[in-house]
Coordinates of C-alpha atoms in Angstrom, one line a residue:
M1 CA 28.5 -39.5 4.2
A2 CA 30.9 -39.9 1.2
P3 CA 33.0 -36.9 0.2
S4 CA 31.2 -36.7 -3.1
S5 CA 27.8 -36.7 -1.4
K6 CA 28.9 -33.9 0.9
A7 CA 30.1 -31.9 -2.0
E8 CA 26.9 -32.4 -3.9
K9 CA 24.8 -31.5 -0.9
K10 CA 26.9 -28.3 -0.4
A11 CA 26.6 -27.4 -4.1
A12 CA 22.8 -27.9 -3.9
V13 CA 22.5 -25.7 -0.8
D14 CA 24.8 -23.0 -2.3
A15 CA 22.7 -22.9 -5.4
A16 CA 19.5 -22.7 -3.4
A17 CA 20.9 -19.8 -1.3
W18 CA 21.9 -17.9 -4.5
M19 CA 18.5 -18.5 -6.0
F20 CA 16.8 -17.3 -2.9
N21 CA 18.8 -14.1 -2.9
V22 CA 18.3 -13.5 -6.6
V23 CA 14.5 -14.0 -6.5
T24 CA 14.0 -11.8 -3.4
S25 CA 16.4 -9.1 -4.6
V26 CA 14.8 -8.8 -8.1
G27 CA 11.4 -9.0 -6.5
I28 CA 12.0 -6.1 -4.1
I29 CA 13.5 -4.0 -6.9
I30 CA 10.3 -4.4 -9.0
V31 CA 7.9 -3.8 -6.0
N32 CA 9.9 -0.7 -4.9
K33 CA 10.0 0.7 -8.4
A34 CA 6.3 0.4 -8.7
L35 CA 5.8 1.9 -5.2
M36 CA 8.0 4.9 -6.0
A37 CA 7.1 5.4 -9.7
S38 CA 3.4 4.6 -9.6
Y39 CA 2.5 5.8 -6.1
G40 CA 5.1 8.5 -5.5
F41 CA 6.5 7.0 -2.3
S42 CA 10.0 8.4 -2.6
F43 CA 11.1 7.9 1.0
A44 CA 13.8 5.3 0.4
T45 CA 15.6 5.5 3.8
T46 CA 12.4 5.4 5.8
L47 CA 11.3 2.4 3.7
T48 CA 14.6 0.6 4.5
G49 CA 13.9 1.3 8.2
M50 CA 10.5 -0.4 7.8
H51 CA 12.2 -3.4 6.1
F52 CA 14.5 -3.9 9.1
A53 CA 11.6 -3.4 11.5
T54 CA 9.7 -6.2 9.7
T55 CA 12.9 -8.4 9.8
T56 CA 13.2 -7.7 13.5
L57 CA 9.6 -8.9 14.1
M58 CA 10.5 -12.1 12.1
T59 CA 13.5 -12.8 14.3
V60 CA 11.6 -12.2 17.5
V61 CA 8.8 -14.6 16.4
L62 CA 11.4 -17.3 15.4
R63 CA 13.2 -16.9 18.7
M64 CA 9.9 -17.3 20.6
L65 CA 9.2 -20.5 18.6
G66 CA 12.6 -21.8 19.5
Y67 CA 14.0 -21.8 15.9
V68 CA 16.7 -19.2 16.8
Q69 CA 18.9 -20.0 19.8
P70 CA 20.2 -17.3 22.1
S71 CA 23.6 -15.8 21.1
H72 CA 25.9 -13.0 22.0
L73 CA 27.4 -10.2 19.9
P74 CA 29.5 -7.7 21.8
L75 CA 28.2 -4.1 21.7
P76 CA 31.3 -2.6 20.0
D77 CA 31.0 -5.0 17.1
L78 CA 27.3 -4.4 16.8
L79 CA 27.8 -0.6 16.7
K80 CA 30.6 -0.8 14.1
F81 CA 28.4 -3.0 11.9
V82 CA 25.4 -0.7 12.2
L83 CA 27.6 2.3 11.5
F84 CA 28.9 0.7 8.2
A85 CA 25.5 -0.5 7.2
N86 CA 23.7 2.8 7.7
F87 CA 26.5 4.8 6.0
S88 CA 26.1 2.3 3.1
I89 CA 22.3 3.0 2.8
V90 CA 22.6 6.7 3.2
G91 CA 25.7 6.9 1.0
M92 CA 24.0 5.0 -1.9
N93 CA 20.9 7.2 -1.7
V94 CA 22.9 10.4 -1.7
S95 CA 25.3 9.1 -4.4
L96 CA 22.3 8.4 -6.7
M97 CA 21.0 11.9 -6.2
W98 CA 24.3 13.8 -6.7
N99 CA 25.8 11.7 -9.5
S100 CA 24.9 10.8 -13.0
V101 CA 23.5 7.3 -13.5
G102 CA 26.7 6.2 -15.3
F103 CA 29.0 7.3 -12.5
Y104 CA 26.6 5.7 -9.9
Q105 CA 26.9 2.4 -11.8
I106 CA 30.7 2.7 -11.9
A107 CA 30.7 3.3 -8.2
K108 CA 28.7 0.1 -7.6
L109 CA 31.0 -1.9 -9.8
S110 CA 34.0 -0.6 -7.8
M111 CA 32.7 -2.5 -4.8
I112 CA 34.1 -5.7 -6.3
P113 CA 37.8 -4.7 -6.3
V114 CA 37.3 -3.0 -2.9
S115 CA 35.8 -6.2 -1.5
C116 CA 38.7 -8.2 -2.9
L117 CA 41.2 -5.7 -1.4
L118 CA 39.6 -6.1 2.0
E119 CA 39.9 -9.9 1.8
V120 CA 43.5 -9.7 0.7
V121 CA 44.5 -7.3 3.4
L122 CA 42.3 -8.5 6.3
D123 CA 41.9 -12.2 5.6
K124 CA 45.1 -12.9 3.7
I125 CA 43.2 -14.3 0.7
R126 CA 45.2 -15.0 -2.4
Y127 CA 43.5 -15.0 -5.8
S128 CA 44.8 -17.0 -8.8
R129 CA 45.4 -15.3 -12.1
D130 CA 42.2 -16.9 -13.6
T131 CA 40.1 -15.7 -10.7
K132 CA 41.4 -12.1 -11.1
L133 CA 40.9 -12.2 -14.9
S134 CA 37.3 -13.5 -14.5
I135 CA 36.5 -10.6 -12.1
G136 CA 37.8 -8.2 -14.7
V137 CA 35.5 -9.8 -17.4
V138 CA 32.5 -9.5 -15.1
L139 CA 33.3 -5.8 -14.4
M140 CA 33.7 -5.1 -18.1
G141 CA 30.4 -6.9 -19.0
V142 CA 28.3 -5.2 -16.4
G143 CA 29.9 -1.9 -17.3
V144 CA 29.0 -2.3 -21.0
C145 CA 25.4 -3.1 -19.9
T146 CA 24.8 -0.3 -17.5
V147 CA 27.3 2.6 -17.9
T148 CA 26.1 5.3 -20.2
D149 CA 26.5 9.0 -19.4
V150 CA 29.4 9.6 -17.0
S151 CA 29.9 12.9 -15.3
V152 CA 31.3 13.5 -11.8
N153 CA 31.5 16.3 -9.3
G154 CA 33.2 16.8 -6.0
R155 CA 30.4 16.2 -3.6
G156 CA 29.1 13.3 -5.7
F157 CA 32.5 11.6 -5.7
I158 CA 32.7 11.9 -1.9
A159 CA 29.2 10.4 -1.5
A160 CA 30.1 7.6 -3.9
F161 CA 33.5 7.0 -2.1
I162 CA 31.7 6.7 1.3
A163 CA 29.0 4.5 -0.1
V164 CA 31.4 2.0 -1.8
W165 CA 33.7 1.6 1.2
S166 CA 30.9 1.4 3.8
T167 CA 29.0 -1.1 1.7
S168 CA 32.1 -3.2 1.2
M169 CA 33.0 -3.0 5.0
Q170 CA 29.4 -3.9 5.9
Q171 CA 29.4 -7.0 3.7
Y172 CA 32.9 -8.0 4.9
Y173 CA 31.6 -7.7 8.5
V174 CA 28.7 -10.0 7.8
H175 CA 31.1 -12.8 7.0
F176 CA 33.6 -11.8 9.7
L177 CA 31.1 -11.7 12.6
Q178 CA 29.5 -15.0 11.6
R179 CA 32.9 -16.8 11.6
K180 CA 34.3 -15.0 14.7
Y181 CA 31.2 -15.6 17.0
S182 CA 29.8 -18.8 15.3
L183 CA 26.6 -17.0 14.5
S184 CA 24.0 -18.2 12.1
S185 CA 22.4 -15.8 9.6
F186 CA 19.2 -15.7 11.9
N187 CA 21.3 -15.0 14.9
L188 CA 23.2 -12.1 13.3
L189 CA 20.0 -10.6 11.9
G190 CA 18.5 -10.9 15.3
H191 CA 21.3 -8.7 16.7
T192 CA 21.7 -6.2 13.8
A193 CA 18.1 -5.7 12.5
P194 CA 16.6 -4.0 15.6
A195 CA 19.5 -1.5 15.8
Q196 CA 19.3 -0.7 12.1
A197 CA 15.5 -0.4 12.3
A198 CA 15.6 2.0 15.2
S199 CA 18.4 4.2 13.8
L200 CA 16.9 4.3 10.2
L201 CA 13.4 5.0 11.4
L202 CA 14.7 7.9 13.4
L203 CA 17.1 9.2 10.7
G204 CA 15.1 8.3 7.6
P205 CA 12.3 10.9 7.7
F206 CA 14.8 13.7 8.1
L207 CA 17.2 12.4 5.4
D208 CA 14.3 11.7 3.0
Y209 CA 13.0 15.3 3.5
W210 CA 16.4 16.6 2.7
L211 CA 16.7 14.5 -0.4
T212 CA 13.1 14.9 -1.7
N213 CA 11.7 18.0 0.1
K214 CA 8.7 15.8 1.0
R215 CA 7.6 14.7 4.4
V216 CA 6.7 11.0 5.0
D217 CA 4.0 11.9 7.5
R218 CA 2.2 13.9 4.9
Y219 CA 2.2 11.3 2.2
D220 CA -1.2 10.4 0.9
Y221 CA -1.4 6.8 2.1
N222 CA -4.1 4.7 0.4
T223 CA -5.0 1.0 0.1
A224 CA -2.9 0.3 -3.0
S225 CA 0.3 2.1 -1.6
L226 CA -0.1 0.3 1.7
I227 CA -0.3 -3.1 0.0
F228 CA 2.9 -2.3 -1.9
I229 CA 4.6 -1.2 1.3
F230 CA 3.5 -4.4 2.9
L231 CA 4.8 -6.4 0.0
S232 CA 8.1 -4.6 0.0
C233 CA 8.6 -5.2 3.8
T234 CA 7.7 -8.9 3.4
I235 CA 10.1 -9.5 0.5
A236 CA 12.8 -7.6 2.4
I237 CA 12.8 -10.3 5.1
G238 CA 14.0 -12.7 2.5
T239 CA 16.4 -10.3 0.9
N240 CA 18.1 -9.5 4.2
L241 CA 18.2 -13.1 5.3
S242 CA 19.5 -14.4 2.0
Q243 CA 22.2 -11.8 1.9
F244 CA 23.5 -12.9 5.3
I245 CA 23.2 -16.6 4.2
C246 CA 25.1 -16.1 1.0
I247 CA 27.9 -13.9 2.5
G248 CA 28.2 -16.4 5.4
R249 CA 28.5 -19.4 3.0
F250 CA 30.8 -17.6 0.6
T251 CA 32.6 -14.2 1.0
A252 CA 31.7 -10.6 0.3
A253 CA 33.7 -10.6 -2.9
S254 CA 31.9 -13.7 -4.3
F255 CA 28.6 -12.2 -3.3
Q256 CA 29.4 -9.0 -5.3
V257 CA 30.7 -10.8 -8.4
L258 CA 27.9 -13.4 -8.7
G259 CA 25.4 -10.9 -7.4
H260 CA 25.6 -8.9 -10.6
M261 CA 23.4 -11.7 -12.1
K262 CA 20.6 -9.7 -10.5
T263 CA 21.6 -6.7 -12.6
I264 CA 21.4 -8.8 -15.7
L265 CA 18.0 -10.1 -14.7
V266 CA 16.6 -6.6 -13.9
L267 CA 17.7 -5.5 -17.4
I268 CA 16.0 -8.5 -19.0
M269 CA 12.8 -8.0 -17.0
G270 CA 12.9 -4.3 -17.9
F271 CA 12.9 -5.4 -21.6
F272 CA 9.8 -7.5 -21.1
F273 CA 8.0 -4.8 -19.1
F274 CA 9.0 -1.7 -21.1
G275 CA 9.7 -3.1 -24.5
K276 CA 12.8 -2.9 -26.7
E277 CA 13.6 0.7 -25.6
G278 CA 15.9 -0.6 -22.9
L279 CA 17.6 -3.3 -25.0
N280 CA 20.1 -2.8 -27.8
L281 CA 23.2 -4.6 -29.2
Q282 CA 25.5 -3.0 -26.6
V283 CA 23.4 -4.2 -23.7
V284 CA 23.1 -7.7 -25.1
F285 CA 26.8 -7.9 -25.7
G286 CA 27.5 -6.7 -22.2
M287 CA 25.1 -9.3 -20.8
I288 CA 26.9 -12.1 -22.6
I289 CA 30.3 -10.9 -21.4
A290 CA 29.1 -10.6 -17.8
V291 CA 27.5 -14.0 -17.7
A292 CA 30.6 -15.6 -19.2
G293 CA 32.7 -13.9 -16.6
M294 CA 30.5 -15.1 -13.8
I295 CA 30.7 -18.7 -15.0
W296 CA 34.5 -18.4 -15.3
Y297 CA 34.7 -16.9 -11.8
G298 CA 32.7 -19.7 -10.3
N299 CA 34.9 -22.3 -12.0
A300 CA 38.2 -20.5 -11.3
S301 CA 37.6 -19.6 -7.7
S302 CA 36.4 -23.2 -6.8
K303 CA 39.6 -24.8 -8.1
P304 CA 42.5 -25.5 -5.7
G305 CA 44.5 -22.3 -5.4
G306 CA 41.8 -20.3 -7.1
K307 CA 41.0 -18.4 -3.9
E308 CA 42.6 -19.5 -0.7
R309 CA 43.6 -18.1 2.7
R310 CA 47.3 -18.0 3.4
S311 CA 48.1 -19.5 6.8
H312 CA 45.7 -17.1 8.6
T313 CA 43.1 -18.3 11.1
L314 CA 40.5 -16.3 12.8
P315 CA 39.7 -17.2 16.4
T316 CA 36.1 -18.2 16.8
N317 CA 34.0 -17.6 19.9
K318 CA 30.6 -18.9 20.7
T319 CA 30.3 -16.2 23.3
E320 CA 32.6 -13.4 24.3
T321 CA 32.4 -10.9 27.1
R322 CA 34.2 -7.5 27.3

């Protein structure tokens, strides 16, 4: 195949992966908001455990059908991944409860520089000046869109700090493990989803009770709420898979930068669903800046020298025993 054809094919697959992630991520936000706001299902951690249980079922079925080949992930690496992933989920939920919305958004934005720092330190990645500046433009644009009231307290700062670093480490590990052990997105999900489902379904009800003072087993389940829970779990399969595909094809930092397109889409959809209340000149201005920054980042990071690894190779293993 000619080099240009290979490049075009890669670009098409990359675009499809991003679109898959954007559609499923925005979809699950809308469904979860309806589930929690309209039906009072406020058990976020338990719901995430249900998401991973459904994803586990999907990987089991695909393995039985022969679409997912057997693979190996050493237990220490699996446990580290699950630890980072679960701290990320719990940390984000607690951070949202203890912090103002403005500081919570700032904490989410700080995942971009943290992800970049991890790549620089652990993967010896070097960013060009244009790539660094484009990341700054994205941060500024999304900040203008989303950051309003900003107040911080001690325990809220600690929760946000844990959430930011654990989320960044979890996303870095997705890329790291796929490269090191030559795992596909389905393979890695097949290893991590069962462990996350088990741990979150055990921990979730207690954490949700602590956060909401409500018990998930005493929730008034009805047909409508069960339909939304089913929809949420079904869409979550695509969200989990597309995240692994995107980070595997790109990096955690690129996933964070371009992933803020989802924030812009959620704001736009909020305008259509809830009217002009959520839209003003500041938000529109921020959207324009953020989108311009994302376009600049995509262009700058794809150029030679825009984002490259400095004489550092990671040994890959198809299987590894310890």
